[in-house]
PDB file of C-alpha atoms in Angstrom:
ATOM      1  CA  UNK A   9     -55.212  28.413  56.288  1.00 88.00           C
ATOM      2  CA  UNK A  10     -55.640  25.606  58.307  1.00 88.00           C
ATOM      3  CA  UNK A  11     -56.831  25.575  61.891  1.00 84.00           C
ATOM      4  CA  UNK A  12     -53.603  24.908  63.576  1.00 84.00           C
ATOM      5  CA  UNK A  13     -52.986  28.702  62.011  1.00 90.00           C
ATOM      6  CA  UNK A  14     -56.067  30.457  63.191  1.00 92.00           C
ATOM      7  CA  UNK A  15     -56.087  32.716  66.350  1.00 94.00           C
ATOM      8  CA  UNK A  16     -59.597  32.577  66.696  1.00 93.00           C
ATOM      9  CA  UNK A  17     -59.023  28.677  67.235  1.00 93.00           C
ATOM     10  CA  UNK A  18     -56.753  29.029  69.983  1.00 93.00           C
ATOM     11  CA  UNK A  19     -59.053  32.032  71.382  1.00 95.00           C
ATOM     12  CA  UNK A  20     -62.013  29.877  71.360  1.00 94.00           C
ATOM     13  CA  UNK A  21     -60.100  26.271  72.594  1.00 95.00           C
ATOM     14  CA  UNK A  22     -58.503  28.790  75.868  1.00 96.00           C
ATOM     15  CA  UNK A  23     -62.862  30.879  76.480  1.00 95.00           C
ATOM     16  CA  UNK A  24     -63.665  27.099  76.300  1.00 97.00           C
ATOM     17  CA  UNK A  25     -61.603  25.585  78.946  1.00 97.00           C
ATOM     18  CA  UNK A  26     -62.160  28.741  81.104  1.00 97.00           C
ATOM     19  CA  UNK A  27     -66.140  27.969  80.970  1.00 95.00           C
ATOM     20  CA  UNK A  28     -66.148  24.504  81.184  1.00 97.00           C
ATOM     21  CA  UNK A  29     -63.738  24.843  84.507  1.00 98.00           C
ATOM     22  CA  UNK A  30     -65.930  27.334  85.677  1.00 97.00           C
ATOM     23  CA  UNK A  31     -69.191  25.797  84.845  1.00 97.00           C
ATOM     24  CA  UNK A  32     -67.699  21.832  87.155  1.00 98.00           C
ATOM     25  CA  UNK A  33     -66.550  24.591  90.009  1.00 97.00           C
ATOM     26  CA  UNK A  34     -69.897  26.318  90.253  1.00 97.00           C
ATOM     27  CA  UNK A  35     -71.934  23.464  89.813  1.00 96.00           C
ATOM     28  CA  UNK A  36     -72.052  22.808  93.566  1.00 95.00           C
ATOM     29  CA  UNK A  37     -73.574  26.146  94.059  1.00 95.00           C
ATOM     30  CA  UNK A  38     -76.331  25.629  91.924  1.00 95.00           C
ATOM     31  CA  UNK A  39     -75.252  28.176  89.182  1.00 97.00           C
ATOM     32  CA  UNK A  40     -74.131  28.412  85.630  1.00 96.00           C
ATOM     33  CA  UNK A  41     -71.521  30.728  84.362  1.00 96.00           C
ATOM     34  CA  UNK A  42     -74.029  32.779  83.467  1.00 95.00           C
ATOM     35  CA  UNK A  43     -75.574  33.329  86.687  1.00 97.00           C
ATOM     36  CA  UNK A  44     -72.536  33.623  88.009  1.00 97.00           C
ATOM     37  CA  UNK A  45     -71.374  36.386  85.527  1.00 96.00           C
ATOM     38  CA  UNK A  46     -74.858  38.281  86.064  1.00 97.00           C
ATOM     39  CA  UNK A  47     -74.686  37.803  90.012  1.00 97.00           C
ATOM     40  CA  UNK A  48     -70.664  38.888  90.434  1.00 97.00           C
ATOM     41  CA  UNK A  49     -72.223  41.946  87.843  1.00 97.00           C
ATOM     42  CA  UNK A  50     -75.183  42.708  90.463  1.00 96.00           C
ATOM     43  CA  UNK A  51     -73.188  42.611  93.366  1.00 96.00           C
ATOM     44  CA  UNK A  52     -71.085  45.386  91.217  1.00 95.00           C
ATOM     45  CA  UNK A  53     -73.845  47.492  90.190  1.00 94.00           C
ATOM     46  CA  UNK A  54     -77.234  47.173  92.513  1.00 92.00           C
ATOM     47  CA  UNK A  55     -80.203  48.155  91.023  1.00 89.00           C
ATOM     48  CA  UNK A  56     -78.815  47.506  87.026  1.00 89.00           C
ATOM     49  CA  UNK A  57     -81.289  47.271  84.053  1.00 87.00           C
ATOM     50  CA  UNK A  58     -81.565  43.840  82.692  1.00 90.00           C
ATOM     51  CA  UNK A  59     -79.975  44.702  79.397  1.00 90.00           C
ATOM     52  CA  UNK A  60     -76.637  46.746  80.764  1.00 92.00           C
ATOM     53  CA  UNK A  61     -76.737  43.660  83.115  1.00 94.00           C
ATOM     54  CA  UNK A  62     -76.776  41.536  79.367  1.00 95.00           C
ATOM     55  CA  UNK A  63     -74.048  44.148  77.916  1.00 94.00           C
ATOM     56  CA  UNK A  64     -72.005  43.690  81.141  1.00 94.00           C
ATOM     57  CA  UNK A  65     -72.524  39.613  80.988  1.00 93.00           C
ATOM     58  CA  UNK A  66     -71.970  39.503  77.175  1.00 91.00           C
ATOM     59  CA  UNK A  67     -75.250  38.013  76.563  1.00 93.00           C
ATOM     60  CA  UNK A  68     -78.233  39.028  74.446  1.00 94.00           C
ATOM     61  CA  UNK A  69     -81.286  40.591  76.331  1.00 92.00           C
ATOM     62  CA  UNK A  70     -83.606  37.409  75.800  1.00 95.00           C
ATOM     63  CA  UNK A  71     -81.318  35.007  77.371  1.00 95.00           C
ATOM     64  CA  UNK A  72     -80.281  37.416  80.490  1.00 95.00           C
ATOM     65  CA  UNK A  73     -84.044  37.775  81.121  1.00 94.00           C
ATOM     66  CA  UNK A  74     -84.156  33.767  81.460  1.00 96.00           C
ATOM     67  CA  UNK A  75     -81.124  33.876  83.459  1.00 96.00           C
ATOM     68  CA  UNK A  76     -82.690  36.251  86.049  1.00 96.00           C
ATOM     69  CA  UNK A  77     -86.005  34.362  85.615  1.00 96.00           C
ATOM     70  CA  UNK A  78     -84.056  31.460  87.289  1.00 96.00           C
ATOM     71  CA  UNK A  79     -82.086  33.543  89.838  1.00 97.00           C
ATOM     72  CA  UNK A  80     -85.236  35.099  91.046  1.00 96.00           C
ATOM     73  CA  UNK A  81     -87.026  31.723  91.323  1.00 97.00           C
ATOM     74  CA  UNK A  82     -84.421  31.056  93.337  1.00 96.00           C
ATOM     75  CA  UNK A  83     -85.031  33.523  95.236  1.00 97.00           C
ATOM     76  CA  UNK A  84     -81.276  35.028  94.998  1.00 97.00           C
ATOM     77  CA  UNK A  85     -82.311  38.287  93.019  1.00 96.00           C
ATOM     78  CA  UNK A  86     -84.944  40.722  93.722  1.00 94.00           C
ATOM     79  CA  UNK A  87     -86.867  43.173  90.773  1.00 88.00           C
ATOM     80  CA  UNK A  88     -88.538  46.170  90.804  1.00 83.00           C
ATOM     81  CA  UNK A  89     -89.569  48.816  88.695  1.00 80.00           C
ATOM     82  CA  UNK A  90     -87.460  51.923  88.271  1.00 68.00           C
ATOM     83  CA  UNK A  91     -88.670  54.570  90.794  1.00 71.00           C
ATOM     84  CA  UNK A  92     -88.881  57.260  87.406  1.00 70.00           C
ATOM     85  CA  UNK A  93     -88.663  54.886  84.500  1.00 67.00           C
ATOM     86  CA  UNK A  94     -91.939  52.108  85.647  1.00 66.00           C
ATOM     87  CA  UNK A  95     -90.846  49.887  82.439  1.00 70.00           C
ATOM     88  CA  UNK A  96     -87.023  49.552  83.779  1.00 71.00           C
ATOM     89  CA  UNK A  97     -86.729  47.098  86.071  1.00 81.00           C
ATOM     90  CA  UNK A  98     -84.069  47.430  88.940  1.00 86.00           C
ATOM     91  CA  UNK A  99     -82.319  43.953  89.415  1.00 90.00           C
ATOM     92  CA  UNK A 100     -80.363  43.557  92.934  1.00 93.00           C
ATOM     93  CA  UNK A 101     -79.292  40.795  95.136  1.00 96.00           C
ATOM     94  CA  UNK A 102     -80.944  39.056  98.211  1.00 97.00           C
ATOM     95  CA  UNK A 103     -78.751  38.194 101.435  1.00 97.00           C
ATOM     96  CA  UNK A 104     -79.401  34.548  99.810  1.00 97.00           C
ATOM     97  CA  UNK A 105     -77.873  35.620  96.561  1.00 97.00           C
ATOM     98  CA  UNK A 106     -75.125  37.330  98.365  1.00 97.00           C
ATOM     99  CA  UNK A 107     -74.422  33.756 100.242  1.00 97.00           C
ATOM    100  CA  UNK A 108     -74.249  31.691  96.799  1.00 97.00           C
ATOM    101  CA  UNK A 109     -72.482  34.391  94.952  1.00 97.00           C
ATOM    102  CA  UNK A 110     -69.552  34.323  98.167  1.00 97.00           C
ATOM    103  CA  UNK A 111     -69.785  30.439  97.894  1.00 96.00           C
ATOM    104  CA  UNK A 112     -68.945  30.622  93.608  1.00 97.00           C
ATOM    105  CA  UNK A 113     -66.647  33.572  94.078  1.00 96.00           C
ATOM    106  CA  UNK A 114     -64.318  31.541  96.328  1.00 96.00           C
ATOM    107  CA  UNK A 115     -64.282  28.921  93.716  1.00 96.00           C
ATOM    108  CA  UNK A 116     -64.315  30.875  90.733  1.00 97.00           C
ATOM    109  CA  UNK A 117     -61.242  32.832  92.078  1.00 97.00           C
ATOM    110  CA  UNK A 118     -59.247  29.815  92.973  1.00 97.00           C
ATOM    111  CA  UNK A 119     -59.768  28.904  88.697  1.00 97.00           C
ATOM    112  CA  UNK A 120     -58.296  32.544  88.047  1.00 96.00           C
ATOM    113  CA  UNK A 121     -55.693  32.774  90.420  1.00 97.00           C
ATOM    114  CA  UNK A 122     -54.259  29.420  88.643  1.00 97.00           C
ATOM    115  CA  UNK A 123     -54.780  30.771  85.812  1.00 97.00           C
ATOM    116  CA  UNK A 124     -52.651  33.755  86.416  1.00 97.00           C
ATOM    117  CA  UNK A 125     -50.124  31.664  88.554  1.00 97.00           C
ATOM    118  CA  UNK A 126     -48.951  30.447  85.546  1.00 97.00           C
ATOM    119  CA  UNK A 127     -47.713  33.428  83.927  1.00 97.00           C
ATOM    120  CA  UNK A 128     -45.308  35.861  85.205  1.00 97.00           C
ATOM    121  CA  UNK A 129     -46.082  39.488  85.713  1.00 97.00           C
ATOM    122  CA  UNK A 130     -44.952  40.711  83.151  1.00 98.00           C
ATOM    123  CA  UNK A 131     -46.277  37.835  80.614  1.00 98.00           C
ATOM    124  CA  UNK A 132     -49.686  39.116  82.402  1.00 97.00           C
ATOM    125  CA  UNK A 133     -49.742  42.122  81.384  1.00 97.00           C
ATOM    126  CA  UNK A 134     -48.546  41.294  78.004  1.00 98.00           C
ATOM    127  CA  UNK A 135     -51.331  39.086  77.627  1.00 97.00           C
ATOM    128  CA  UNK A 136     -54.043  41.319  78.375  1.00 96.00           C
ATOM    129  CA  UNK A 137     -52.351  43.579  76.452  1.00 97.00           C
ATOM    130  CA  UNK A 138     -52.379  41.541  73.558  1.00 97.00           C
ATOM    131  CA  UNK A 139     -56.321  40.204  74.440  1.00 96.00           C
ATOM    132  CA  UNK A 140     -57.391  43.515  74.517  1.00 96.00           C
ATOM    133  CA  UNK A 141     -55.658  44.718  70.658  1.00 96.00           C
ATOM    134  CA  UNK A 142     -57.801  40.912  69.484  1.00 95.00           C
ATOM    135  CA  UNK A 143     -60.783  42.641  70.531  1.00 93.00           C
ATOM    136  CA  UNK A 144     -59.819  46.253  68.796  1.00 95.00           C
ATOM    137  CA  UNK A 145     -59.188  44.745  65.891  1.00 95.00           C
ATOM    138  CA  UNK A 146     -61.828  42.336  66.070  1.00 93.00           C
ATOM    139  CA  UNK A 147     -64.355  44.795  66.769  1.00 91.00           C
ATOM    140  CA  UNK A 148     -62.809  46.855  63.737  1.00 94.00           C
ATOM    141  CA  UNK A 149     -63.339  43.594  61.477  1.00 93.00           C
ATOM    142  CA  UNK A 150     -66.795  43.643  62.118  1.00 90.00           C
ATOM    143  CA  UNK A 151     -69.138  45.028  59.376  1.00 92.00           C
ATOM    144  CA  UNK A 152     -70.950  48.347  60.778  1.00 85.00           C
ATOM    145  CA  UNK A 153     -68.852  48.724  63.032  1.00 69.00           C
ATOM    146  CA  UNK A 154     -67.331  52.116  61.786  1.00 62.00           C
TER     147      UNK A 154
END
């Protein structure tokens, strides 16, 4: 089958236009996608466990730990252990992350409302619709899964 053929091809080609725009919008914030991703999350869910914060982000748990490693060197994050579970650590924002994540927001919003300027409603909603029955089946596909 050659690649001209191959969903996954044109999945992969559209996830990485969408980062790289992302990554040259955010760039004058200071953040990568991923920071972006785990700060939008935070601002979502204060207080979130590193590894739902990973789940959420669709990262593994090693490479959201360096992620927040970097936000909180920034000082844009703060953690602290879990008030009944010590090991858990309770990732939230600062009023400095808050700032940089309202800074990327604006810009990462103006890449999705083009986005979705370019489709009509209804070819919206058919597209997610269709996105999310690539993941079902995907996720189907996948060995253990069942």
């Amino acid at each position: 089958m050659p690649a001209s053929e191959r969903l996954g091809s044109h999945l992969k080609r559209a996830e990485q236009a969408l980062n790289a725009t992302k990554a040259a919008v955010l760039k004058p914030a200071g953040l990568t996608v991923a920071q972006y991703a785990a700060l939008l999350h935070l601002d979502e869910n204060p207080g979130i466990s590193a590894a739902a914060l990973a789940r959420l982000c669709g990262v593994t748990p090693p490479t959201m730990n360096t992620v927040l490693k970097n936000l909180q060197d920034r000082e844009l994050i703060t953690r602290s252990p879990h008030e009944w579970h010590r090991n858990v650590l309770e990732t939230r924002l600062t009023d400095g992350g808050r700032a940089v994540l309202a800074e990327a927001d604006t810009c990462a919003v103006r890449v999705e409302r083009a986005l979705a300027a370019e489709f009509t409603e209804a070819e919206r909603d058919a597209l997610t619709g269709l996105l999310a029955r690539c993941v079902r089946v995907l996720e189907e596909q996948r060995p253990g899964s069942s």
